[in-house]
Amino acid sequence: MNGTEETLEHALWAPPVYDMSRSPRKLYATHLPQSQVDGGRDSSTVFARMAKWCPDGSVALAQCEDASFRPTEMLGICRDAVLPSSLPACLRQSAPILDYAWYPTAHSRDPACFCFVASVRECPVKLLNASDGNLRASYRIVDHRERHIAPHSVAFNIGANKLYCGFEDAIEVFDVQRPGEGIRLRTTPSKKSRDGLKGKFSRMSITLGAQTYSERCLSVGIVSALAFAPDVASDLYAAGTLSPSSPTASNIAIFSEAHGEVPLMFVGAEDLQSSGGARYGVQASVSQLMFNPGRPYLLYASFRRMDEIYCWDLRGDMSRPIEVFSTQATQLISGRTPRSLTNQRLRFDIDYAGKWLAVGDTEGTIFVFDLAPRSDTVVSANSEGGPTPSTLPVPRTLPTMRYHAHDDAIGSVTFHPLQSLLLSVSGSRHFDSDPSPDTSSASGSEEDIDDGELVARAGTPPGTRAVSRRRTKPQPTASDTTISLWSCAPEMQSET
């Protein structure tokens, strides 16, 4: 009995416990090397745009600026992980990488499942072996000109048997076990049916809470984000587009695998600047969507050039968020919508227990928000004309903890699935802000020289001189290209 109890005790999984009352401790940091471009004449600094943990927590895979995947050197973090000895240091791709996703049951002990999918520009979607980078299968998305389309977002469903790929005005669905072509879910209404996501109106009658929307549609554009609800009994998933919402179209919609391309509901947002109150969506491009792992009915979304993360409850009125997480306290107090100065995607993450949300900013600061359920009292309408929940302002939440982690923009932060660890990557493109101006000669012609001195041109009238001109394009640089691992574990109390 003791052996059985010990086996069951080790078999039970408990989510990691995080201590967010103090700044985490840095355990590891590595710099990405430089790569040569243009035949080795110029060099540009390589940085990681995003990193994702393998589901078993054995290794993290970073998507880098030089069109490559790099497994981090922080191997063996999970005690029972057995990683291949021939794990490659770099997985080169033929074109820029748009998105990637681990197979949901990927495990280093199971070679058959140790793989991930990658979307590479102008290539079919690739299913790659994580051990050596070899191609296992490819899934083709072809347009009307017989050109390969690379999706901007990829995601596996909860059953891990379907692969969803979002691109312009459509979502392609593949059977993972049958490579080749998939089933296309049009997000634009056809001539026969007006039901869809694009157009002036989508003739549907949908009841969301106390409101009914009869003419709603998802804004036209590239499907930039996909997320499945982590609920086995549910087949819901969310899709967002790069096109900002409009008065007649939302840029986030909820779908069901069983209902196909017909949206079930749409997401709205409160606009405090407008007199109308509720709006049809956020006036910005969708960067990321994610459901709460502990409470799968909560949907979170981040947007381009915005420092806020919105949260909606699928059980209630989806026309307005229930909470907004803001990293800018000064702008929040002034009443202005927080804005970011970069188009780079700054991805957030939620821990597996659904208690903490972490995100970085352009200054290298990581913010951590508490996702504990709020015990706010609901004010109902009374006979004297009191306020209703739909007219109350959406609560704004400030971070519980913040700390300086990098000296450049933080592309992504991600929680470890098994331990109290946080992984962050930094880097962004920086160009010379004061390039040398081009100077023309009196005759309007120019001549390239190396030493930069003014020289007389042969066969030209006296007094006409040529000047030097820099012909090479400025190369971007990055201030900080590190990948850091942070420990958020509670301090162990010494025994007395």
PDB file of N, CA, C and O in Angstrom, residues 245-271:
ATOM      1  N   SER A 245     -11.661  47.249 -35.574  1.00  0.00           N
ATOM      2  CA  SER A 245     -13.104  47.140 -35.627  1.00  0.00           C
ATOM      3  C   SER A 245     -13.725  48.436 -36.126  1.00  0.00           C
ATOM      4  O   SER A 245     -13.117  49.500 -36.114  1.00  0.00           O
ATOM      5  N   SER A 246     -14.953  48.321 -36.572  1.00  0.00           N
ATOM      6  CA  SER A 246     -15.710  49.460 -37.090  1.00  0.00           C
ATOM      7  C   SER A 246     -17.065  49.495 -36.395  1.00  0.00           C
ATOM      8  O   SER A 246     -17.411  48.579 -35.651  1.00  0.00           O
ATOM      9  N   PRO A 247     -17.864  50.528 -36.622  1.00  0.00           N
ATOM     10  CA  PRO A 247     -19.185  50.588 -35.980  1.00  0.00           C
ATOM     11  C   PRO A 247     -20.100  49.431 -36.349  1.00  0.00           C
ATOM     12  O   PRO A 247     -21.091  49.193 -35.663  1.00  0.00           O
ATOM     13  N   THR A 248     -19.803  48.693 -37.426  1.00  0.00           N
ATOM     14  CA  THR A 248     -20.652  47.577 -37.836  1.00  0.00           C
ATOM     15  C   THR A 248     -19.926  46.243 -37.821  1.00  0.00           C
ATOM     16  O   THR A 248     -20.487  45.242 -38.259  1.00  0.00           O
ATOM     17  N   ALA A 249     -18.676  46.197 -37.362  1.00  0.00           N
ATOM     18  CA  ALA A 249     -17.916  44.953 -37.420  1.00  0.00           C
ATOM     19  C   ALA A 249     -16.946  44.894 -36.265  1.00  0.00           C
ATOM     20  O   ALA A 249     -16.281  45.878 -35.942  1.00  0.00           O
ATOM     21  N   SER A 250     -16.862  43.724 -35.645  1.00  0.00           N
ATOM     22  CA  SER A 250     -15.905  43.471 -34.583  1.00  0.00           C
ATOM     23  C   SER A 250     -14.688  42.770 -35.161  1.00  0.00           C
ATOM     24  O   SER A 250     -14.776  42.106 -36.198  1.00  0.00           O
ATOM     25  N   ASN A 251     -13.545  42.912 -34.511  1.00  0.00           N
ATOM     26  CA  ASN A 251     -12.344  42.236 -34.996  1.00  0.00           C
ATOM     27  C   ASN A 251     -12.008  40.975 -34.198  1.00  0.00           C
ATOM     28  O   ASN A 251     -10.932  40.418 -34.364  1.00  0.00           O
ATOM     29  N   ILE A 252     -12.907  40.522 -33.338  1.00  0.00           N
ATOM     30  CA  ILE A 252     -12.766  39.259 -32.606  1.00  0.00           C
ATOM     31  C   ILE A 252     -14.111  38.548 -32.622  1.00  0.00           C
ATOM     32  O   ILE A 252     -15.144  39.150 -32.325  1.00  0.00           O
ATOM     33  N   ALA A 253     -14.092  37.269 -32.983  1.00  0.00           N
ATOM     34  CA  ALA A 253     -15.316  36.471 -33.025  1.00  0.00           C
ATOM     35  C   ALA A 253     -15.051  35.109 -32.392  1.00  0.00           C
ATOM     36  O   ALA A 253     -13.915  34.626 -32.378  1.00  0.00           O
ATOM     37  N   ILE A 254     -16.118  34.501 -31.877  1.00  0.00           N
ATOM     38  CA  ILE A 254     -16.060  33.178 -31.265  1.00  0.00           C
ATOM     39  C   ILE A 254     -16.708  32.183 -32.227  1.00  0.00           C
ATOM     40  O   ILE A 254     -17.832  32.403 -32.695  1.00  0.00           O
ATOM     41  N   PHE A 255     -15.977  31.098 -32.513  1.00  0.00           N
ATOM     42  CA  PHE A 255     -16.453  30.068 -33.419  1.00  0.00           C
ATOM     43  C   PHE A 255     -16.577  28.742 -32.679  1.00  0.00           C
ATOM     44  O   PHE A 255     -16.068  28.580 -31.559  1.00  0.00           O
ATOM     45  N   SER A 256     -17.235  27.814 -33.333  1.00  0.00           N
ATOM     46  CA  SER A 256     -17.345  26.443 -32.841  1.00  0.00           C
ATOM     47  C   SER A 256     -16.931  25.500 -33.954  1.00  0.00           C
ATOM     48  O   SER A 256     -17.274  25.716 -35.121  1.00  0.00           O
ATOM     49  N   GLU A 257     -16.184  24.462 -33.602  1.00  0.00           N
ATOM     50  CA  GLU A 257     -15.765  23.498 -34.616  1.00  0.00           C
ATOM     51  C   GLU A 257     -16.959  22.811 -35.257  1.00  0.00           C
ATOM     52  O   GLU A 257     -16.920  22.452 -36.434  1.00  0.00           O
ATOM     53  N   ALA A 258     -18.014  22.627 -34.495  1.00  0.00           N
ATOM     54  CA  ALA A 258     -19.187  21.941 -35.027  1.00  0.00           C
ATOM     55  C   ALA A 258     -19.981  22.819 -35.983  1.00  0.00           C
ATOM     56  O   ALA A 258     -20.627  22.310 -36.905  1.00  0.00           O
ATOM     57  N   HIS A 259     -19.934  24.149 -35.813  1.00  0.00           N
ATOM     58  CA  HIS A 259     -20.731  25.056 -36.639  1.00  0.00           C
ATOM     59  C   HIS A 259     -19.966  25.587 -37.846  1.00  0.00           C
ATOM     60  O   HIS A 259     -20.528  26.350 -38.633  1.00  0.00           O
ATOM     61  N   GLY A 260     -18.706  25.250 -37.987  1.00  0.00           N
ATOM     62  CA  GLY A 260     -17.966  25.662 -39.169  1.00  0.00           C
ATOM     63  C   GLY A 260     -17.649  27.134 -39.187  1.00  0.00           C
ATOM     64  O   GLY A 260     -17.169  27.705 -38.208  1.00  0.00           O
ATOM     65  N   GLU A 261     -17.930  27.775 -40.314  1.00  0.00           N
ATOM     66  CA  GLU A 261     -17.519  29.161 -40.527  1.00  0.00           C
ATOM     67  C   GLU A 261     -18.500  30.188 -40.010  1.00  0.00           C
ATOM     68  O   GLU A 261     -18.245  31.385 -40.107  1.00  0.00           O
ATOM     69  N   VAL A 262     -19.620  29.762 -39.439  1.00  0.00           N
ATOM     70  CA  VAL A 262     -20.614  30.706 -38.928  1.00  0.00           C
ATOM     71  C   VAL A 262     -20.220  31.115 -37.506  1.00  0.00           C
ATOM     72  O   VAL A 262     -20.123  30.267 -36.619  1.00  0.00           O
ATOM     73  N   PRO A 263     -19.976  32.398 -37.249  1.00  0.00           N
ATOM     74  CA  PRO A 263     -19.595  32.833 -35.891  1.00  0.00           C
ATOM     75  C   PRO A 263     -20.755  32.651 -34.905  1.00  0.00           C
ATOM     76  O   PRO A 263     -21.925  32.840 -35.246  1.00  0.00           O
ATOM     77  N   LEU A 264     -20.402  32.305 -33.683  1.00  0.00           N
ATOM     78  CA  LEU A 264     -21.407  32.160 -32.637  1.00  0.00           C
ATOM     79  C   LEU A 264     -21.679  33.477 -31.926  1.00  0.00           C
ATOM     80  O   LEU A 264     -22.809  33.775 -31.577  1.00  0.00           O
ATOM     81  N   MET A 265     -20.641  34.234 -31.669  1.00  0.00           N
ATOM     82  CA  MET A 265     -20.793  35.512 -30.981  1.00  0.00           C
ATOM     83  C   MET A 265     -19.612  36.404 -31.338  1.00  0.00           C
ATOM     84  O   MET A 265     -18.608  35.944 -31.888  1.00  0.00           O
ATOM     85  N   PHE A 266     -19.761  37.691 -31.015  1.00  0.00           N
ATOM     86  CA  PHE A 266     -18.746  38.678 -31.330  1.00  0.00           C
ATOM     87  C   PHE A 266     -18.339  39.400 -30.059  1.00  0.00           C
ATOM     88  O   PHE A 266     -19.096  39.475 -29.093  1.00  0.00           O
ATOM     89  N   VAL A 267     -17.158  39.939 -30.078  1.00  0.00           N
ATOM     90  CA  VAL A 267     -16.590  40.607 -28.918  1.00  0.00           C
ATOM     91  C   VAL A 267     -16.622  42.106 -29.143  1.00  0.00           C
ATOM     92  O   VAL A 267     -16.262  42.585 -30.218  1.00  0.00           O
ATOM     93  N   GLY A 268     -17.038  42.839 -28.136  1.00  0.00           N
ATOM     94  CA  GLY A 268     -17.076  44.291 -28.202  1.00  0.00           C
ATOM     95  C   GLY A 268     -16.193  44.890 -27.140  1.00  0.00           C
ATOM     96  O   GLY A 268     -15.539  44.201 -26.361  1.00  0.00           O
ATOM     97  N   ALA A 269     -16.163  46.207 -27.089  1.00  0.00           N
ATOM     98  CA  ALA A 269     -15.346  46.909 -26.106  1.00  0.00           C
ATOM     99  C   ALA A 269     -15.971  48.244 -25.789  1.00  0.00           C
ATOM    100  O   ALA A 269     -16.595  48.881 -26.638  1.00  0.00           O
ATOM    101  N   GLU A 270     -15.790  48.679 -24.573  1.00  0.00           N
ATOM    102  CA  GLU A 270     -16.304  49.972 -24.147  1.00  0.00           C
ATOM    103  C   GLU A 270     -15.365  51.069 -24.588  1.00  0.00           C
ATOM    104  O   GLU A 270     -14.141  50.972 -24.402  1.00  0.00           O
ATOM    105  N   ASP A 271     -15.899  52.096 -25.172  1.00  0.00           N
ATOM    106  CA  ASP A 271     -15.106  53.249 -25.596  1.00  0.00           C
ATOM    107  C   ASP A 271     -15.518  54.440 -24.745  1.00  0.00           C
ATOM    108  O   ASP A 271     -16.596  55.004 -24.919  1.00  0.00           O
TER     109      ASP A 271
END
